[in-house]
Amino acid sequence: MSEGIVYLVGAGPGDPGLLTLRARELIAEADVLVYDYLVNERILGWRRDGCEMIFVGKKPGRHSISQDEIGDLLADRAAKGKRVVRLKGGDPFIFGRGGEEAPRLAEDGVNFEIVPGVTSALAAAAFAGIPLTHRDLSSSLCFLTGHEKADGKELQVKFRDFAHTGGTLCIYMGMGRLKEIAGELINGGLSAETPVAVVQWASLPRQRGVLATLGTVADKAREKGLDAPAIIVVGEVARFYNDMGRRESMPLFGRRVIVTRSLQQASGLSSKLEEAGAEVLELPLIKITPAADPDNVEEIFSVIGEYDWLVFTSANGVKHFLELFLEKFHDLRALGLLRIGVVGPATARALYRYHIRADLIPTKAVGEALADAMIAQNVLDNLKILVVTGNLSSDVLVNKLEKERAIVDTLQVYETQKTDLTEHPAARLFRDEGADAVIFASSSAVKSFVAQGAALSPGPEALKPIGISIGPVTSKAMRECGLAVDVEAANASIDSLVEAVCEKLGNV
Ligand code: SAH
């Protein structure tokens, strides 16, 4: 058995783009992921199949797991030879208890490694345009905690002592006692006019903030409803505060949208929604996995040169077929001169990624139209056709070709499976807090959403989402399953879906 190891990994302030390459690589290879409340669930989607997920966060009303128990858990999994990734918001060594977890691992003789992360003060400053140091205004920087001592009375930091640094103060965990902290700094000698910026949820689409002064910050933050998690920046540099018009003015600011597609397909839609300001939760309702019978593959590949037509009915079919094909032949030219038909533009694009141009794309993206287009091109009698399929592909196309007396072979190369989301962090958030909208882009996602039952039923306090559909076929499936269709996209594309969401939920 290989030796186990624990990685204490900084998961950054929230935006998945702000993790290090090392963090991403470790997450992708982990056997066990241990994470808590401030870790963005999108990051967890990078894990591999079969990775154990352990949530150790505190949430109101739930038993929270103690620091000792976390230590036990990390040591236990490492002792079993596992690669454990302990994800911590921001940087593990800045108010992150890395300084307790690391020595504990060392004591237990467990191998471990620390991977630094972008701490939230740096992200808050960057995303609010505040230079934390400045040649003319600030030559030092302090990271302080607004947390109280264990007795719950006094603050851990004597803020008065930090009134004379002449530099910038970044205060973590200070929202609960903001008034007292500002008061202490004033009592210590800082002017009540000193600029203060508050930045909540830095780097995330729901980032919000305010610029105030030490004298006004407590009231202004309350008026704006700002709360934890936030960074408070005190000092002359805070004057630069500016949300760059990026967030609060975006059409989907403050909206949470659920995207339901397969793991591999979600990201194009998600990033467009995020660009419009939405917070996106991805629910991977279906999973595409390679699935081919090796004997069938062998048999068909041995006569590949005999086919007249090769037909793809999905982008997944293209990808998994070509992976198998290139694994065996290592050269695209081995495909020979057969003609290639695809069901629609998305499948054609998938093919073009391999630098292969489809010979035939019907105007309407359905199997039947493809068969008609092939029939219109030439007499199919006795032609050999290979149709690449998944486990759920309909047989309309094959039946139609056979009726024209073509000799049709099918090769299944992938499988669409339902997933179980009971333990999925995005599903947990959806159950607890709900969402503004759920987007469906295929009938199989609709069916799988409904089949998840309790795992995807928002609780009594959760926000109830509206339903958005990519087009008529998906809408029909939604209605059949008892889901309301509040909006249908004008055409079946990602841009059109995003437009539909903005129209229905947009702030501007
Ligand atoms: N290790 C973390 C800090 C954990 S303490 C880091 O390096 O950032 C938790 C505090 O971090 C919160 O109370 C808040 O002050 C701050 N914080 C974490 N994520 C934040 C975010 N996205 N925006 C603003 N503040 C954040």
Coordinates of C-alpha atoms and ligand atoms in Angstrom, one line a residue:
M1 CA 0.0 0.0 0.0
S2 CA 1.3 3.4 -0.9
E3 CA 1.9 5.8 2.0
G4 CA -0.9 8.3 2.7
I5 CA -0.4 12.0 2.7
V6 CA -2.5 15.1 3.8
Y7 CA -2.3 18.3 1.7
L8 CA -3.5 21.4 3.5
V9 CA -4.6 23.4 0.5
G10 CA -5.6 27.0 0.2
A11 CA -8.8 27.2 -1.8
G12 CA -8.7 31.0 -2.2
P13 CA -11.4 33.5 -1.6
G14 CA -14.2 31.8 -3.7
D15 CA -13.6 32.4 -7.4
P16 CA -12.5 29.0 -8.8
G17 CA -10.0 30.8 -11.1
L18 CA -8.0 31.9 -8.0
L19 CA -6.8 28.5 -7.0
T20 CA -3.2 27.6 -7.7
L21 CA -2.4 25.1 -10.4
R22 CA -1.0 22.8 -7.7
A23 CA -4.3 22.9 -5.8
R24 CA -6.3 22.0 -8.9
E25 CA -4.0 19.1 -9.7
L26 CA -4.2 17.8 -6.1
I27 CA -8.0 18.0 -6.0
A28 CA -8.2 16.1 -9.3
E29 CA -6.1 13.3 -7.8
A30 CA -7.4 13.2 -4.3
D31 CA -8.9 10.0 -2.7
V32 CA -10.5 12.1 0.0
L33 CA -11.6 15.8 0.0
V34 CA -12.3 17.4 3.4
Y35 CA -13.9 20.9 3.0
D36 CA -15.9 23.4 4.9
Y37 CA -18.4 26.2 4.5
L38 CA -16.3 28.9 2.7
V39 CA -15.0 26.5 0.0
N40 CA -16.8 27.1 -3.4
E41 CA -18.6 24.0 -4.4
R42 CA -17.6 24.5 -8.0
I43 CA -14.1 23.6 -7.0
L44 CA -15.3 20.3 -5.7
G45 CA -16.5 19.4 -9.1
W46 CA -12.8 18.9 -10.2
R47 CA -12.6 15.8 -8.1
R48 CA -12.4 12.4 -9.8
D49 CA -15.1 9.7 -9.6
G50 CA -15.1 7.8 -6.4
C51 CA -13.4 10.5 -4.3
E52 CA -14.7 10.5 -0.7
M53 CA -16.2 13.9 0.3
I54 CA -16.3 15.0 3.9
F55 CA -18.0 18.2 4.9
V56 CA -16.6 19.5 8.2
G57 CA -18.2 23.0 8.2
K58 CA -20.3 24.6 10.8
K59 CA -23.8 25.6 9.8
P60 CA -26.4 26.9 12.2
G61 CA -28.3 24.2 14.0
R62 CA -26.0 21.4 13.0
H63 CA -23.5 19.6 15.1
S64 CA -20.1 20.9 14.1
I65 CA -17.1 18.7 14.1
S66 CA -14.3 19.8 16.4
Q67 CA -10.7 20.6 15.5
D68 CA -9.6 17.4 17.3
E69 CA -12.1 15.3 15.3
I70 CA -10.8 16.8 12.1
G71 CA -7.3 15.9 13.1
D72 CA -8.4 12.3 13.8
L73 CA -10.1 12.1 10.5
L74 CA -7.2 13.4 8.5
A75 CA -4.8 11.1 10.3
D76 CA -7.1 8.1 9.9
R77 CA -7.5 8.4 6.1
A78 CA -3.8 9.0 5.7
A79 CA -3.0 5.9 7.7
K80 CA -5.1 4.0 5.3
G81 CA -2.8 5.1 2.5
K82 CA -5.1 7.8 1.1
R83 CA -4.2 11.0 -0.6
V84 CA -6.2 13.5 1.5
V85 CA -6.8 17.1 0.4
R86 CA -7.9 19.3 3.2
L87 CA -9.3 22.5 1.5
K88 CA -9.3 25.7 3.5
G89 CA -10.8 29.0 2.4
G90 CA -8.1 31.6 1.5
D91 CA -4.7 30.6 2.8
P92 CA -4.4 27.7 5.3
F93 CA -2.0 29.7 7.5
I94 CA -3.9 32.9 7.7
F95 CA -6.7 32.6 10.3
G96 CA -7.2 29.2 8.9
R97 CA -6.2 26.9 11.7
G98 CA -3.5 25.4 9.5
G99 CA -1.2 26.2 12.4
E100 CA -3.1 23.7 14.5
E101 CA -3.7 21.0 11.9
A102 CA -0.2 20.8 10.6
P103 CA 1.6 20.2 14.0
R104 CA -1.0 17.7 14.9
L105 CA -0.3 15.8 11.7
A106 CA 3.5 16.0 12.4
E107 CA 2.9 14.6 15.9
D108 CA 1.0 11.7 14.5
G109 CA 3.8 11.0 12.0
V110 CA 1.6 11.7 9.0
N111 CA 3.2 13.1 5.8
F112 CA 1.8 16.4 4.9
E113 CA 2.4 19.4 2.6
I114 CA 1.0 22.9 2.7
V115 CA -0.2 24.6 -0.5
P116 CA -0.7 28.3 -0.1
G117 CA -3.8 30.1 -1.3
V118 CA -4.9 33.7 -2.1
T119 CA -6.0 35.0 1.2
S120 CA -9.4 36.9 1.2
A121 CA -7.8 40.3 2.2
L122 CA -5.8 40.2 -1.0
A123 CA -8.9 39.3 -3.1
A124 CA -11.1 41.9 -1.4
A125 CA -8.5 44.6 -2.2
A126 CA -8.0 43.5 -5.7
F127 CA -11.7 43.2 -6.5
A128 CA -12.4 46.5 -5.0
G129 CA -9.5 48.4 -6.6
I130 CA -7.7 49.1 -3.4
P131 CA -3.9 49.0 -3.5
L132 CA -3.0 47.7 0.0
T133 CA 0.3 49.5 -0.1
H134 CA 1.0 52.7 -1.9
R135 CA 4.2 54.7 -2.2
D136 CA 2.6 57.9 -0.8
L137 CA -0.1 56.6 1.5
S138 CA 0.8 53.3 3.1
S139 CA 4.0 51.4 3.7
S140 CA 2.8 48.6 6.0
L141 CA 0.0 46.2 6.1
C142 CA -1.5 44.3 9.1
F143 CA -3.8 41.3 9.0
L144 CA -6.0 41.4 12.1
T145 CA -8.8 39.3 13.4
G146 CA -12.0 40.8 14.8
H147 CA -12.7 37.6 16.6
E148 CA -13.3 37.6 20.3
K149 CA -11.4 35.8 23.0
A150 CA -12.6 32.4 24.1
D151 CA -14.5 34.0 27.0
G152 CA -16.7 35.8 24.4
K153 CA -16.2 39.2 26.0
E154 CA -13.1 40.9 24.8
L155 CA -11.6 41.1 21.3
Q156 CA -8.5 39.1 20.7
V157 CA -6.7 42.1 19.2
K158 CA -6.2 45.3 21.1
F159 CA -7.2 47.6 18.2
R160 CA -6.1 50.8 20.0
D161 CA -2.5 49.5 19.6
F162 CA -2.9 49.5 15.8
A163 CA -4.1 53.1 15.5
H164 CA -0.5 54.3 15.0
T165 CA 0.9 52.0 12.3
G166 CA 0.4 54.6 9.6
G167 CA -0.3 51.8 7.2
T168 CA -3.3 49.7 6.1
L169 CA -5.3 47.4 8.4
C170 CA -7.2 44.4 7.0
I171 CA -9.6 43.0 9.4
Y172 CA -11.0 39.5 9.1
M173 CA -14.0 38.2 11.0
G174 CA -14.8 41.7 12.1
M175 CA -18.5 42.2 11.1
G176 CA -20.0 41.1 14.4
R177 CA -18.2 43.8 16.3
L178 CA -17.6 46.4 13.7
K179 CA -18.9 49.3 15.8
E180 CA -16.6 48.4 18.7
I181 CA -13.6 47.9 16.4
A182 CA -14.1 51.3 14.7
G183 CA -14.6 52.9 18.1
E184 CA -11.4 51.4 19.5
L185 CA -9.4 52.6 16.5
I186 CA -10.7 56.1 17.0
N187 CA -10.0 56.0 20.7
G188 CA -6.5 54.9 19.9
G189 CA -6.0 58.1 17.9
L190 CA -7.1 57.5 14.3
S191 CA -9.3 60.2 12.8
A192 CA -13.0 59.4 12.5
E193 CA -12.6 60.5 8.9
T194 CA -10.2 57.7 8.1
P195 CA -11.5 55.8 5.0
V196 CA -12.8 52.3 5.5
A197 CA -14.0 49.9 2.9
V198 CA -16.0 46.7 3.6
V199 CA -16.0 43.9 1.0
Q200 CA -18.3 40.9 1.4
W201 CA -18.0 37.7 -0.6
A202 CA -14.9 39.1 -2.4
S203 CA -14.2 37.6 -5.9
L204 CA -17.7 35.9 -6.1
P205 CA -20.5 37.1 -8.3
R206 CA -22.4 38.1 -5.2
Q207 CA -19.6 40.4 -4.0
R208 CA -20.9 43.6 -2.4
G209 CA -19.3 46.4 -0.5
V210 CA -19.3 49.9 0.7
L211 CA -16.9 52.9 1.2
A212 CA -17.3 54.7 4.5
T213 CA -15.2 56.2 7.3
L214 CA -14.3 54.9 10.7
G215 CA -17.1 57.2 12.1
T216 CA -19.8 56.0 9.7
V217 CA -18.8 52.4 8.7
A218 CA -21.0 50.5 11.3
D219 CA -24.1 52.3 10.2
K220 CA -23.4 52.2 6.5
A221 CA -22.6 48.5 6.6
R222 CA -25.8 47.8 8.5
E223 CA -27.9 49.9 6.1
K224 CA -26.5 48.0 3.2
G225 CA -27.1 44.7 5.0
L226 CA -23.4 43.7 4.7
D227 CA -22.4 40.8 6.9
A228 CA -19.8 38.0 7.2
P229 CA -17.8 36.9 5.4
A230 CA -16.3 40.3 4.8
I231 CA -12.9 42.0 4.9
I232 CA -12.7 45.5 6.5
V233 CA -9.9 47.6 5.0
V234 CA -8.9 50.6 7.1
G235 CA -6.5 53.3 6.0
E236 CA -5.9 56.0 3.4
V237 CA -5.7 53.5 0.6
A238 CA -9.4 52.5 1.2
R239 CA -10.3 55.7 -0.7
F240 CA -9.6 53.9 -3.9
Y241 CA -12.6 51.7 -3.2
N242 CA -14.5 51.1 -6.4
D243 CA -16.5 48.1 -7.4
M244 CA -15.5 48.9 -11.0
G245 CA -19.2 48.8 -12.0
R246 CA -18.6 45.1 -12.3
R247 CA -21.0 43.6 -9.9
E248 CA -23.9 45.3 -8.4
S249 CA -24.9 46.7 -11.7
M250 CA -24.8 43.4 -13.6
P251 CA -28.2 42.1 -14.8
L252 CA -28.1 38.9 -12.8
F253 CA -26.4 40.3 -9.7
G254 CA -27.7 38.6 -6.6
R255 CA -29.5 35.9 -8.5
R256 CA -28.7 32.2 -7.9
V257 CA -29.2 30.0 -10.9
I258 CA -29.0 26.2 -11.0
V259 CA -27.5 24.7 -14.2
T260 CA -28.5 21.1 -14.8
R261 CA -26.3 19.4 -17.4
S262 CA -23.8 16.6 -17.4
L263 CA -20.5 17.3 -15.5
Q264 CA -18.6 17.6 -18.8
Q265 CA -21.1 20.0 -20.4
A266 CA -22.0 22.6 -17.9
S267 CA -19.2 25.1 -17.9
G268 CA -20.0 27.1 -21.1
L269 CA -23.4 28.0 -19.9
S270 CA -22.2 28.6 -16.3
S271 CA -19.5 31.0 -17.3
K272 CA -21.8 33.1 -19.4
L273 CA -24.3 33.3 -16.6
E274 CA -21.5 34.3 -14.2
E275 CA -20.4 37.0 -16.7
A276 CA -23.9 38.4 -16.4
G277 CA -23.4 38.5 -12.6
A278 CA -25.3 35.4 -11.5
E279 CA -24.2 32.9 -8.8
V280 CA -24.2 29.6 -10.5
L281 CA -24.7 26.2 -8.9
E282 CA -24.0 23.2 -11.1
L283 CA -26.0 20.1 -10.5
P284 CA -24.4 17.3 -12.5
L285 CA -27.6 15.3 -13.1
I286 CA -26.2 13.1 -15.7
K287 CA -22.8 11.7 -16.2
I288 CA -21.4 10.6 -19.5
T289 CA -19.0 7.7 -19.3
P290 CA -17.2 5.7 -21.9
A291 CA -19.0 2.3 -22.4
A292 CA -18.2 0.1 -25.4
D293 CA -18.1 -3.7 -25.8
P294 CA -14.5 -4.5 -26.7
D295 CA -15.4 -7.4 -28.9
N296 CA -17.8 -5.2 -30.9
V297 CA -15.2 -2.5 -31.2
E298 CA -12.6 -5.0 -32.4
E299 CA -14.9 -6.5 -34.9
I300 CA -16.0 -3.2 -36.4
F301 CA -12.5 -1.6 -36.4
S302 CA -11.2 -4.7 -38.3
V303 CA -13.6 -3.8 -41.2
I304 CA -13.7 0.0 -40.8
G305 CA -12.5 0.4 -44.4
E306 CA -15.7 -1.3 -45.7
Y307 CA -18.2 1.2 -44.5
D308 CA -19.6 3.8 -46.9
W309 CA -21.0 6.1 -44.2
L310 CA -20.1 6.8 -40.6
V311 CA -22.9 8.5 -38.7
F312 CA -22.8 10.4 -35.4
T313 CA -25.8 11.5 -33.5
S314 CA -24.1 13.3 -30.6
A315 CA -21.0 15.2 -29.7
N316 CA -20.4 12.6 -27.0
G317 CA -20.5 9.9 -29.6
V318 CA -17.8 11.7 -31.6
K319 CA -15.5 12.1 -28.6
H320 CA -15.7 8.6 -27.4
F321 CA -15.6 7.0 -30.8
L322 CA -12.5 9.0 -31.8
E323 CA -10.8 8.2 -28.5
L324 CA -11.2 4.5 -29.1
F325 CA -10.3 4.8 -32.7
L326 CA -7.1 6.8 -32.2
E327 CA -6.1 4.5 -29.3
K328 CA -6.0 1.7 -31.9
F329 CA -4.9 3.3 -35.1
H330 CA -3.0 6.4 -33.9
D331 CA -3.8 8.1 -37.2
L332 CA -6.9 9.7 -38.5
R333 CA -6.2 8.6 -42.1
A334 CA -7.1 5.1 -41.0
L335 CA -10.7 6.2 -41.3
G336 CA -10.3 6.0 -45.1
L337 CA -12.6 7.7 -47.5
L338 CA -16.0 6.9 -45.9
R339 CA -18.5 9.8 -45.8
I340 CA -19.5 11.2 -42.4
G341 CA -23.0 12.4 -41.4
V342 CA -23.8 14.2 -38.2
V343 CA -27.1 15.1 -36.6
G344 CA -26.5 18.8 -36.1
P345 CA -24.1 21.7 -35.7
A346 CA -22.9 20.8 -32.2
T347 CA -21.9 17.3 -33.3
A348 CA -20.2 18.8 -36.4
R349 CA -18.2 21.1 -34.1
A350 CA -17.2 18.2 -31.9
L351 CA -15.9 16.5 -35.1
Y352 CA -14.1 19.6 -36.3
R353 CA -12.1 19.6 -33.1
Y354 CA -10.4 16.6 -34.6
H355 CA -10.0 18.4 -37.8
I356 CA -12.6 16.4 -39.6
R357 CA -15.3 18.1 -41.6
A358 CA -18.7 16.4 -41.7
D359 CA -20.0 15.6 -45.2
L360 CA -23.6 16.0 -44.3
I361 CA -25.5 18.1 -41.7
P362 CA -29.3 18.1 -42.0
T363 CA -31.0 21.5 -41.5
K364 CA -33.1 20.2 -38.6
A365 CA -31.0 18.6 -35.8
V366 CA -32.9 15.3 -35.4
G367 CA -32.0 11.7 -36.4
E368 CA -34.9 11.4 -38.8
A369 CA -33.8 14.5 -40.8
L370 CA -30.3 13.0 -41.0
A371 CA -31.7 9.8 -42.5
D372 CA -33.8 11.8 -45.0
A373 CA -30.8 13.8 -46.0
M374 CA -28.8 10.7 -46.6
I375 CA -31.6 9.1 -48.6
A376 CA -31.8 12.3 -50.7
Q377 CA -28.1 12.0 -51.5
N378 CA -27.9 8.5 -52.9
V379 CA -29.6 5.1 -53.0
L380 CA -28.8 3.4 -49.7
D381 CA -29.5 -0.1 -51.0
N382 CA -26.6 -2.3 -49.9
L383 CA -24.5 0.5 -48.6
K384 CA -22.7 -0.2 -45.3
I385 CA -23.4 2.3 -42.6
L386 CA -21.9 2.5 -39.1
V387 CA -24.0 4.4 -36.6
V388 CA -22.2 5.5 -33.4
T389 CA -24.6 5.5 -30.4
G390 CA -25.0 5.9 -26.6
N391 CA -27.1 3.7 -24.4
L392 CA -30.1 6.0 -24.8
S393 CA -30.0 6.7 -28.5
S394 CA -33.3 6.4 -30.2
D395 CA -33.5 3.8 -33.0
V396 CA -35.6 6.0 -35.4
L397 CA -32.5 6.7 -37.5
V398 CA -31.3 3.1 -37.8
N399 CA -34.8 1.8 -38.6
K400 CA -35.2 4.3 -41.3
L401 CA -31.9 3.5 -42.9
E402 CA -32.6 -0.3 -42.7
K403 CA -36.0 0.3 -44.4
E404 CA -34.0 1.7 -47.4
R405 CA -32.1 -1.7 -47.3
A406 CA -28.8 -0.3 -46.0
I407 CA -26.6 -2.6 -44.0
V408 CA -26.5 -0.9 -40.7
D409 CA -24.1 -1.7 -37.8
T410 CA -24.3 0.2 -34.5
L411 CA -21.4 0.8 -32.1
Q412 CA -22.3 2.0 -28.6
V413 CA -19.3 4.0 -27.3
Y414 CA -20.8 5.9 -24.3
E415 CA -23.4 5.7 -21.6
T416 CA -25.6 8.3 -20.0
Q417 CA -26.0 7.6 -16.3
K418 CA -28.0 9.3 -13.6
T419 CA -26.0 10.6 -10.6
D420 CA -26.9 10.6 -6.9
L421 CA -26.7 14.1 -5.5
T422 CA -27.7 13.4 -1.9
E423 CA -24.2 14.3 -0.7
H424 CA -23.4 16.8 -3.4
P425 CA -22.5 20.2 -1.9
A426 CA -24.4 22.2 -4.6
A427 CA -27.5 20.1 -3.8
R428 CA -27.1 20.7 -0.1
L429 CA -27.1 24.5 -0.8
F430 CA -30.1 24.2 -3.0
R431 CA -32.0 22.2 -0.4
D432 CA -31.1 24.7 2.4
E433 CA -31.4 28.0 0.5
G434 CA -33.1 27.4 -2.8
A435 CA -32.5 29.4 -6.0
D436 CA -34.0 31.9 -8.3
A437 CA -34.1 29.6 -11.3
V438 CA -33.4 26.1 -12.5
I439 CA -32.3 25.7 -16.1
F440 CA -32.9 22.5 -18.0
A441 CA -31.1 21.8 -21.3
S442 CA -32.2 18.3 -22.0
S443 CA -35.1 15.9 -21.2
S444 CA -32.7 13.4 -19.6
A445 CA -31.7 16.2 -17.1
V446 CA -35.4 16.9 -16.4
K447 CA -36.1 13.2 -15.7
S448 CA -33.0 12.9 -13.5
F449 CA -33.9 16.1 -11.6
V450 CA -37.3 14.7 -10.7
A451 CA -35.8 11.2 -9.9
Q452 CA -33.5 12.8 -7.3
G453 CA -36.5 13.4 -5.1
A454 CA -35.6 14.4 -1.6
A455 CA -32.0 15.2 -2.5
L456 CA -33.3 18.2 -4.6
S457 CA -36.4 19.3 -2.7
P458 CA -35.9 22.8 -1.3
G459 CA -36.7 23.0 2.4
P460 CA -39.5 25.2 3.8
E461 CA -37.4 28.3 4.2
A462 CA -35.7 28.0 0.8
L463 CA -36.3 30.3 -2.2
K464 CA -38.6 28.5 -4.7
P465 CA -37.0 28.6 -8.3
I466 CA -38.7 29.3 -11.6
G467 CA -38.1 26.8 -14.4
I468 CA -36.3 27.7 -17.6
S469 CA -36.1 25.4 -20.6
I470 CA -33.8 25.3 -23.7
G471 CA -36.6 24.4 -26.1
P472 CA -39.9 22.6 -26.9
V473 CA -38.7 19.0 -26.3
T474 CA -37.3 19.9 -22.9
S475 CA -40.4 21.9 -22.1
K476 CA -42.6 19.0 -22.9
A477 CA -40.5 16.7 -20.6
M478 CA -40.8 19.3 -17.8
R479 CA -44.6 19.5 -18.1
E480 CA -44.9 15.8 -18.2
C481 CA -42.9 15.6 -14.9
G482 CA -45.1 18.3 -13.3
L483 CA -42.5 21.1 -13.5
A484 CA -43.8 24.5 -14.6
V485 CA -42.1 26.1 -17.6
D486 CA -41.8 29.8 -16.8
V487 CA -39.5 30.7 -19.8
E488 CA -38.4 28.9 -22.9
A489 CA -35.4 30.0 -24.8
A490 CA -36.1 31.5 -28.3
N491 CA -33.7 29.0 -29.9
A492 CA -31.7 26.0 -28.6
S493 CA -28.4 27.8 -27.8
I494 CA -26.5 28.8 -24.7
D495 CA -26.7 32.5 -25.6
S496 CA -30.4 32.3 -26.1
L497 CA -30.8 30.6 -22.7
V498 CA -28.8 33.3 -21.0
E499 CA -30.9 36.0 -22.7
A500 CA -34.1 34.3 -21.5
V501 CA -32.7 34.2 -17.9
C502 CA -31.8 37.9 -18.0
E503 CA -35.1 38.8 -19.4
K504 CA -37.0 37.1 -16.7
L505 CA -34.7 37.8 -13.7
G506 CA -32.6 40.7 -14.8
N507 CA -32.2 43.8 -12.6
V508 CA -31.8 46.2 -15.5
Ligands
SAH1 N1 -8.0 31.4 5.8 C1 -8.9 32.4 5.3 C2 -9.6 33.2 6.4 C3 -10.6 32.3 7.2 S1 -11.3 33.2 8.5 C4 -8.2 33.4 4.4 O1 -7.0 33.3 4.2 O2 -8.9 34.2 3.7 C5 -12.9 33.6 7.8 C6 -12.9 35.1 7.4 O3 -12.2 35.3 6.2 C7 -14.3 35.7 7.2 O4 -14.9 36.0 8.4 C8 -14.0 36.9 6.4 O5 -13.4 37.9 7.2 C9 -12.8 36.4 5.5 N2 -13.3 35.9 4.2 C10 -13.2 34.6 3.7 N3 -13.7 34.6 2.5 C11 -14.0 35.8 2.2 C12 -14.5 36.5 1.0 N4 -14.7 35.8 -0.1 N5 -14.7 37.8 1.0 C13 -14.5 38.5 2.1 N6 -14.0 38.0 3.2 C14 -13.8 36.7 3.3

